[in-house]
Coordinates of N, CA and C in Angstrom, one line a residue:
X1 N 22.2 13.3 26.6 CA 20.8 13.3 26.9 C 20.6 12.8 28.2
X2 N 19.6 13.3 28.9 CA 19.6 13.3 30.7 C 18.2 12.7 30.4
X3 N 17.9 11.5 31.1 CA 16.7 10.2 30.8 C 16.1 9.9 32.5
X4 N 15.2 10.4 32.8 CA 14.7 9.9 34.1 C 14.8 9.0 34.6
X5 N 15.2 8.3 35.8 CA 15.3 7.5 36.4 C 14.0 6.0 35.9
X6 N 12.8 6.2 35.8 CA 11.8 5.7 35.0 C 12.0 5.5 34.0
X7 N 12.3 6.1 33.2 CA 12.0 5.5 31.6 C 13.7 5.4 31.6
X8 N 14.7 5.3 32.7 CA 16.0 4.7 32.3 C 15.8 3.1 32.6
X9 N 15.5 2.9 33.5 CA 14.6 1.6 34.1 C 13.9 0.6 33.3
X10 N 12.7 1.7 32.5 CA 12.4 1.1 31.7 C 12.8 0.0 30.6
X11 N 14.0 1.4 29.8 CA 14.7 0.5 28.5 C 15.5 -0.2 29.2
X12 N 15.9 -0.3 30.5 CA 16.9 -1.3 30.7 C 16.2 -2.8 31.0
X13 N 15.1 -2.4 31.8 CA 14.4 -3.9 31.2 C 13.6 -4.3 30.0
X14 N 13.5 -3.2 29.2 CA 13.2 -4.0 27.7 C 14.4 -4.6 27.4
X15 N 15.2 -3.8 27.3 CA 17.1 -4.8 27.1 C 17.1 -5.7 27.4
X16 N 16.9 -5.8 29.0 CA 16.9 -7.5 29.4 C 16.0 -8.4 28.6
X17 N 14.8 -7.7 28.5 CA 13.8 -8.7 28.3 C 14.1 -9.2 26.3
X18 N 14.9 -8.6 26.1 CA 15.4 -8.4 24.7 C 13.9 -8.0 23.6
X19 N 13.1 -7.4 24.4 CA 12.2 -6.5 23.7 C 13.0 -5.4 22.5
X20 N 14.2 -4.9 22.9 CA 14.7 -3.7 22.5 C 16.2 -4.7 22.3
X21 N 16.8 -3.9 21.4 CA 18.1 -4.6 20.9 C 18.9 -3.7 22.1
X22 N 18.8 -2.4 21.9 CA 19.9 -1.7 23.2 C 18.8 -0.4 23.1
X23 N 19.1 0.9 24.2 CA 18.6 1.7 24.6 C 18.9 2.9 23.5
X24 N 19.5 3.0 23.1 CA 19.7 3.7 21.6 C 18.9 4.0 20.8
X25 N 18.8 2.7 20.2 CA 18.1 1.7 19.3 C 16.1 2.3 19.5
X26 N 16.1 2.4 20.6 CA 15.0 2.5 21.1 C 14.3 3.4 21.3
X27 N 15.7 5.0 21.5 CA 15.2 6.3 21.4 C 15.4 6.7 20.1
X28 N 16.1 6.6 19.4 CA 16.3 6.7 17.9 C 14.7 6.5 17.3
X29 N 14.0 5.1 17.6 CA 12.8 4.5 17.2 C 11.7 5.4 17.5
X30 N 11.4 6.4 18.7 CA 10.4 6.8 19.6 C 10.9 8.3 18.7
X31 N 11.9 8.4 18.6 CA 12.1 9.7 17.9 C 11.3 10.3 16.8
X32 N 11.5 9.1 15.6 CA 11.1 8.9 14.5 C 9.4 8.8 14.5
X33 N 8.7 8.2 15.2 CA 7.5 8.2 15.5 C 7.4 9.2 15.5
X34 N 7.8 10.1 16.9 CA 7.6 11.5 17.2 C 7.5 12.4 16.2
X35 N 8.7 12.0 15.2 CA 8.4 13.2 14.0 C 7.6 13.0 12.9
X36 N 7.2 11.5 12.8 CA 6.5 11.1 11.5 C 4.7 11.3 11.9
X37 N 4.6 11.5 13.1 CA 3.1 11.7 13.6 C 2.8 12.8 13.9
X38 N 3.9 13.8 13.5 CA 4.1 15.6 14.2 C 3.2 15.2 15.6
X39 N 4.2 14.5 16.2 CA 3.6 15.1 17.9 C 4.0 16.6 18.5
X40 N 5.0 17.1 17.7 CA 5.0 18.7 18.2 C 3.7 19.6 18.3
X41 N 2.8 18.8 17.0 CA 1.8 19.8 16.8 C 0.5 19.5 17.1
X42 N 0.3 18.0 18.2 CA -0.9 17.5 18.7 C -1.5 18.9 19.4
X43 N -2.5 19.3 20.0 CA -3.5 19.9 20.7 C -4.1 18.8 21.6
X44 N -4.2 19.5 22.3 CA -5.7 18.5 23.1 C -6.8 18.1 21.9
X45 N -7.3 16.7 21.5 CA -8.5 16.6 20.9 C -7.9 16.4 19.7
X46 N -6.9 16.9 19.2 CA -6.6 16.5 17.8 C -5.3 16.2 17.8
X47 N -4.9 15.1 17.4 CA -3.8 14.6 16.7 C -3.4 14.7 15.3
X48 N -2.0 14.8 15.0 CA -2.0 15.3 13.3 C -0.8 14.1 13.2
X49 N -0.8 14.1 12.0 CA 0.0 12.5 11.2 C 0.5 13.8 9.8
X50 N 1.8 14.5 9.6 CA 2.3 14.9 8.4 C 0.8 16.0 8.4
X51 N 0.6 16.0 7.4 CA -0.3 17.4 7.0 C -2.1 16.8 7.5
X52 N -2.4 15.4 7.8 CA -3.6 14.9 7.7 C -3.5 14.9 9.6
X53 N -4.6 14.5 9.4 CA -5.2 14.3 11.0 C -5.5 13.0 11.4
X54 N -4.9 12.3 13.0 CA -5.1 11.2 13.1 C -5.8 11.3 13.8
X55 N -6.9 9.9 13.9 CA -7.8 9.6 15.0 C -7.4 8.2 15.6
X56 N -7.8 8.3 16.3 CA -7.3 7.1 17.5 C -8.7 5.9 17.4
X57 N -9.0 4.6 16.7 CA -10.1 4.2 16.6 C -9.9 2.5 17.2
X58 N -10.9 1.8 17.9 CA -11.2 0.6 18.1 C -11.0 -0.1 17.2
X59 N -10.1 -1.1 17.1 CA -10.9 -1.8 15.8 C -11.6 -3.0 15.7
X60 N -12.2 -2.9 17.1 CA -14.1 -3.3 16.7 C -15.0 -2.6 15.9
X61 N -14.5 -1.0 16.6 CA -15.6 -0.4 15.8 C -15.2 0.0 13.9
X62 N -13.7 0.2 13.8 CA -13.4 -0.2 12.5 C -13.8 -1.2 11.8
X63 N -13.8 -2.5 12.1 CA -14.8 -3.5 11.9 C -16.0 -3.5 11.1
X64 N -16.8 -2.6 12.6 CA -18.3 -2.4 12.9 C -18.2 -1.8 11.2
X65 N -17.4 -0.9 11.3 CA -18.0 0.1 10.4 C -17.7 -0.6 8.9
X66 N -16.5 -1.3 8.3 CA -16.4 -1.9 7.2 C -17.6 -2.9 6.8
X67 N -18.3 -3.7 8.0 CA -19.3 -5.0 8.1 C -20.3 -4.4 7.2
X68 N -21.0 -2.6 7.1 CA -22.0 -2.5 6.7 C -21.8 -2.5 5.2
X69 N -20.3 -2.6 4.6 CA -19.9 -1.8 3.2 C -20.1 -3.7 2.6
X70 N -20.1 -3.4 1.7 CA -19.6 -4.8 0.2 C -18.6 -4.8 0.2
X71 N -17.8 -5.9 -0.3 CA -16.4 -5.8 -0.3 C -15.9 -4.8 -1.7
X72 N -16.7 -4.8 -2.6 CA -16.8 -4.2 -4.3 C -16.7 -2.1 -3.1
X73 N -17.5 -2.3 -2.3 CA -17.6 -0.5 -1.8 C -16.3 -0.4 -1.2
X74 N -15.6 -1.7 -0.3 CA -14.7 -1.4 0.6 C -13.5 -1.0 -0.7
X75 N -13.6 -2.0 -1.6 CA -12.2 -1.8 -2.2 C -12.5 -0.6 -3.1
X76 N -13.1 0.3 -3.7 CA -13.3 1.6 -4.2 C -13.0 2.6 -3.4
X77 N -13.4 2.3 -1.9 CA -13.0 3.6 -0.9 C -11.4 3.6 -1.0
X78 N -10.7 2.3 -0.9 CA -9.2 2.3 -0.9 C -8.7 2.8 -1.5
X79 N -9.4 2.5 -2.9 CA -8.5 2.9 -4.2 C -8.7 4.6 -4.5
X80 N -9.8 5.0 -4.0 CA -9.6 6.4 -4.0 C -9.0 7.2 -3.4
X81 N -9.1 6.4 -1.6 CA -8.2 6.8 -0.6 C -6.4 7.1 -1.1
X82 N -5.7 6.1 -1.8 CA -5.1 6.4 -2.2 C -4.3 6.9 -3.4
X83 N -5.5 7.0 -4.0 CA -5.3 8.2 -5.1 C -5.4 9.8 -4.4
X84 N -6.2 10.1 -3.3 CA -5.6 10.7 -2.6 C -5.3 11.2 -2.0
X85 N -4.4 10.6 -1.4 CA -3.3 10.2 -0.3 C -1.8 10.4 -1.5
X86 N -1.8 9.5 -2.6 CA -0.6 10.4 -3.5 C -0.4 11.5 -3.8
X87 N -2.1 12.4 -4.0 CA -1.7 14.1 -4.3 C -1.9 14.4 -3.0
X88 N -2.0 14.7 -2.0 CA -1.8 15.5 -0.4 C -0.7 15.0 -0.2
X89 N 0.0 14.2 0.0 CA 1.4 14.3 0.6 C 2.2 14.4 0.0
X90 N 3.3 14.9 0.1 CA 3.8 15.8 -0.3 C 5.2 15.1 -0.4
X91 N 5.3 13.9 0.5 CA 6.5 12.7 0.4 C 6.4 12.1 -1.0
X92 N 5.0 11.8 -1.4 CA 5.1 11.4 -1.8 C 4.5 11.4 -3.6
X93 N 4.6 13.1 -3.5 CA 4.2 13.6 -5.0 C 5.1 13.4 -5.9
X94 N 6.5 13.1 -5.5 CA 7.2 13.1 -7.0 C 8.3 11.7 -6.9
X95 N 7.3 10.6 -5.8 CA 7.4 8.8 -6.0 C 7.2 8.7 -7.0
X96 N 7.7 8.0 -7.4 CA 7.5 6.8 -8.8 C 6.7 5.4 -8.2
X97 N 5.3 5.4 -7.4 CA 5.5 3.8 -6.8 C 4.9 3.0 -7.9
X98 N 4.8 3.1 -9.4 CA 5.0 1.7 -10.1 C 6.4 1.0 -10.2
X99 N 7.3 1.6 -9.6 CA 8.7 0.8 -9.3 C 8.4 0.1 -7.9
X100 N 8.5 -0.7 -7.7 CA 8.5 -1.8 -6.4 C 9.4 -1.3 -5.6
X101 N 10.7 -0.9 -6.0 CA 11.8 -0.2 -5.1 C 11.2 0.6 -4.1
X102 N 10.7 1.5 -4.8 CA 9.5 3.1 -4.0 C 8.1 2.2 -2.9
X103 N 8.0 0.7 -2.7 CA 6.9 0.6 -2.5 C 7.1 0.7 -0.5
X104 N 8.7 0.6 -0.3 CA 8.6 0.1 1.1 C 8.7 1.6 1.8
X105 N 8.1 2.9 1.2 CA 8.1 4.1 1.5 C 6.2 4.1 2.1
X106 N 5.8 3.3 1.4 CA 4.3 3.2 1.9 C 4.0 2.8 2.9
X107 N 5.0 1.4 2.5 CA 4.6 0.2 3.8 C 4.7 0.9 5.2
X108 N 6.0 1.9 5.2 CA 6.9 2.2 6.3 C 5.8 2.8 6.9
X109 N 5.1 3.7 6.1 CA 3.9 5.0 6.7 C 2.9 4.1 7.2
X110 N 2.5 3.4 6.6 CA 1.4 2.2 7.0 C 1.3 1.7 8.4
X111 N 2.7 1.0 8.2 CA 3.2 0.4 10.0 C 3.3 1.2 11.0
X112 N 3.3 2.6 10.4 CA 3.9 3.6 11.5 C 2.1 4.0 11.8
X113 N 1.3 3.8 11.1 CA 0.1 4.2 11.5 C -0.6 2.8 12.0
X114 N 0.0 2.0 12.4 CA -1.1 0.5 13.1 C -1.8 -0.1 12.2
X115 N -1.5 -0.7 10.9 CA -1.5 -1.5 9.8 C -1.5 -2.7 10.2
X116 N -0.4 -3.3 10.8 CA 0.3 -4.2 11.1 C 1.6 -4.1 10.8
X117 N 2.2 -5.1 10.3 CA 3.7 -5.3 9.9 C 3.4 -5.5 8.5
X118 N 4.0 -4.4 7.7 CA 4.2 -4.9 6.1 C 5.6 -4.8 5.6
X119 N 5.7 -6.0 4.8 CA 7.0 -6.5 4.2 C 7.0 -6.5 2.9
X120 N 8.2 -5.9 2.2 CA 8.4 -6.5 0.9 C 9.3 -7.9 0.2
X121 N 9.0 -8.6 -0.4 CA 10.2 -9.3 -0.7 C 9.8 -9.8 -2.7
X122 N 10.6 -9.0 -3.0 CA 10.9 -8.9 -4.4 C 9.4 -8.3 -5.3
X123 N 8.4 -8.4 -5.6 CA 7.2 -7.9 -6.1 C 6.2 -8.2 -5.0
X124 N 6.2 -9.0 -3.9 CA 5.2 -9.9 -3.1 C 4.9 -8.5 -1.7
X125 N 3.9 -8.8 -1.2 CA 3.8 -7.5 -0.1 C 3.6 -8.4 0.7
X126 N 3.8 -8.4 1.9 CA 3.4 -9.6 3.2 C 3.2 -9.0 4.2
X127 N 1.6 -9.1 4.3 CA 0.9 -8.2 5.9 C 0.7 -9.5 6.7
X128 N 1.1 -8.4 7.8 CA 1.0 -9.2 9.2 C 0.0 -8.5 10.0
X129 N -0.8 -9.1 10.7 CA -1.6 -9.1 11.8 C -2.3 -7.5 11.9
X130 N -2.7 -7.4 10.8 CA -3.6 -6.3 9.5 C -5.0 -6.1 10.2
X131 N -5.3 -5.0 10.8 CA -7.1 -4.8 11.4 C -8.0 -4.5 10.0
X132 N -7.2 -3.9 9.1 CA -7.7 -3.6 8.1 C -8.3 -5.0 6.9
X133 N -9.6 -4.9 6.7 CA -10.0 -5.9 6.0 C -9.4 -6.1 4.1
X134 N -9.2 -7.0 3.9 CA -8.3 -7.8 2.8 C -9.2 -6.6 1.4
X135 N -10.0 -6.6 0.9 CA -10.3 -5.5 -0.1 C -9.8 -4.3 0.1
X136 N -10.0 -4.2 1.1 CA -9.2 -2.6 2.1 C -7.9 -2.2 1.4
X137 N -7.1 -3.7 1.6 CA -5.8 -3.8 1.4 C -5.7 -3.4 0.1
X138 N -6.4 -4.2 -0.9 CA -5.8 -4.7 -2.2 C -6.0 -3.7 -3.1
X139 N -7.8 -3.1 -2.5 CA -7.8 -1.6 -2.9 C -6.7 -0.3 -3.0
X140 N -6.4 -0.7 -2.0 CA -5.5 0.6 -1.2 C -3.9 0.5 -2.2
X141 N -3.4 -0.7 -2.3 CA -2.3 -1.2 -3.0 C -1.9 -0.8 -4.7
X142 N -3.4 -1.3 -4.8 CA -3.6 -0.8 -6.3 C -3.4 0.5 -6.3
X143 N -4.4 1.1 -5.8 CA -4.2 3.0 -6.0 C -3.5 3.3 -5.8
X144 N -2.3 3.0 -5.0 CA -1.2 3.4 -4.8 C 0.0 3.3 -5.3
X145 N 0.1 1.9 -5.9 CA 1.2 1.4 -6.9 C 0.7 1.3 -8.5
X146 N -0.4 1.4 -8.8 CA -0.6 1.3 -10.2 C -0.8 -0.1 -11.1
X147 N -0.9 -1.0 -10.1 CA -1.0 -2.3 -10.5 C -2.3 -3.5 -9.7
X148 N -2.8 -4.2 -10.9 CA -3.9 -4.9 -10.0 C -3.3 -5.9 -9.9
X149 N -3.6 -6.3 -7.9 CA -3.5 -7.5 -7.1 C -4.2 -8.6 -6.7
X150 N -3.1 -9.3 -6.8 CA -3.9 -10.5 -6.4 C -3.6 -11.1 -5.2
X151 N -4.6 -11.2 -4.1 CA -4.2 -12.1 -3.0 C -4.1 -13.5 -3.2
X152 N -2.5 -13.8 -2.6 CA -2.5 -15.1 -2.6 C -2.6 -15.9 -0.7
X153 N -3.4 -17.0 -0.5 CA -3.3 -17.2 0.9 C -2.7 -17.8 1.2
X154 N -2.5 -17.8 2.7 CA -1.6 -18.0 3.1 C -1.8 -19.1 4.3
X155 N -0.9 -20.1 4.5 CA -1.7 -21.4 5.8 C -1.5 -20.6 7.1
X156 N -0.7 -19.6 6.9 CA -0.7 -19.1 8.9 C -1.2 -18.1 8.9
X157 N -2.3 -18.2 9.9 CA -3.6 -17.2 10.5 C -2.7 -15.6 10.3
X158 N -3.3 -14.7 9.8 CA -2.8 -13.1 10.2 C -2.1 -12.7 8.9
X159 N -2.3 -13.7 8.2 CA -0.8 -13.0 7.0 C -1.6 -13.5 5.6
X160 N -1.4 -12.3 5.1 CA -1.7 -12.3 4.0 C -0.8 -11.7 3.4
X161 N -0.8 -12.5 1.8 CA 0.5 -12.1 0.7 C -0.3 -11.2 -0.5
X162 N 0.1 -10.2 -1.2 CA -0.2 -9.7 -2.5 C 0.7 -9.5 -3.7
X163 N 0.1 -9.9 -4.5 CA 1.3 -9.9 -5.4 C 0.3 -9.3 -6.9
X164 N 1.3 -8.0 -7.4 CA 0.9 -7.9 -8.2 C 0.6 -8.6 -9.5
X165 N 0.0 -8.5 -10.0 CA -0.7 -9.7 -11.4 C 0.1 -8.4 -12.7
X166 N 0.5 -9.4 -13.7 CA 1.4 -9.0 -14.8 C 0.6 -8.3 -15.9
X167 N 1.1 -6.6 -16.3 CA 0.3 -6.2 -17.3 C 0.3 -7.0 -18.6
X168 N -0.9 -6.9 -19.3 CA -1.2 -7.2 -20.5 C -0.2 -6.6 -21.7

């Protein structure tokens, strides 16, 4: 693969700057974006994410716009959002995500769309530095995994934990 003199430049000072582990590593990564956000099939004016359409938004004005809802409205939009978000995609029609195994297929999509950083570690979810507001979340989690959450907090600013709470 033949890499312009610029963006050869580039990864070699992310390398330095140990931004990037090696130059590989880095086009491998930009790849994967590329195909998980079908940049083949952007237009001028519209961007497309898999079969849905992305928008590119502030998140002040993402904000702006959650500030007018209740947190009772914010977490209902989630949970529907995700109820339909499991039948349109098509990755993910024949997941099992009440298994925790299936959950870091979400997360992945999540982070790839400006979430933040989401982690799993054993049943616990751990968002990082999340524009999306905490009902948003828990909303969204539920609908999509089949289980109600409970936020637990956390002493460092940006991170919040979820953990599903145990059926009856």
């Amino acid at each position: 693969m033949t890499l312009s003199d610029s963006l050869y430049k580039y990864l070699t000072f992310l390398e330095k700057t140990r931004f990037i582990k090696n130059k590989e590593e880095a086009i491998s990564t930009a790849l994967e974006f590329y195909k998980k956000l079908a940049m083949h099939d952007w237009l001028p004016y519209v961007y497309r994410m898999g079969g849905g359409r992305a928008i590119l938004m502030d998140s002040g004005m993402l904000s702006d716009l959650f500030h007018g809802m209740s947190n009772l409205e914010i977490f209902n939009a989630a949970k529907a959002s995700a109820l339909k978000k499991k039948l349109a995609n098509p990755f993910f029609r024949d997941t099992d995500f009440s298994d925790p195994e299936n959950w870091s297929v979400v997360l992945r999509e999540l982070e790839i769309m400006g979430w933040g950083r989401l982690s799993k570690f054993r049943n616990e979810i751990k968002v990082e530095s999340c524009p999306i507001p905490v009902p948003y979340l828990q909303g969204y989690f539920e609908g999509m995994f089949g289980f109600p959450f409970e936020r637990h907090p956390s002493k460092i600013p940006n991170i919040n934990i979820f953990v599903p709470k145990k059926k009856k």
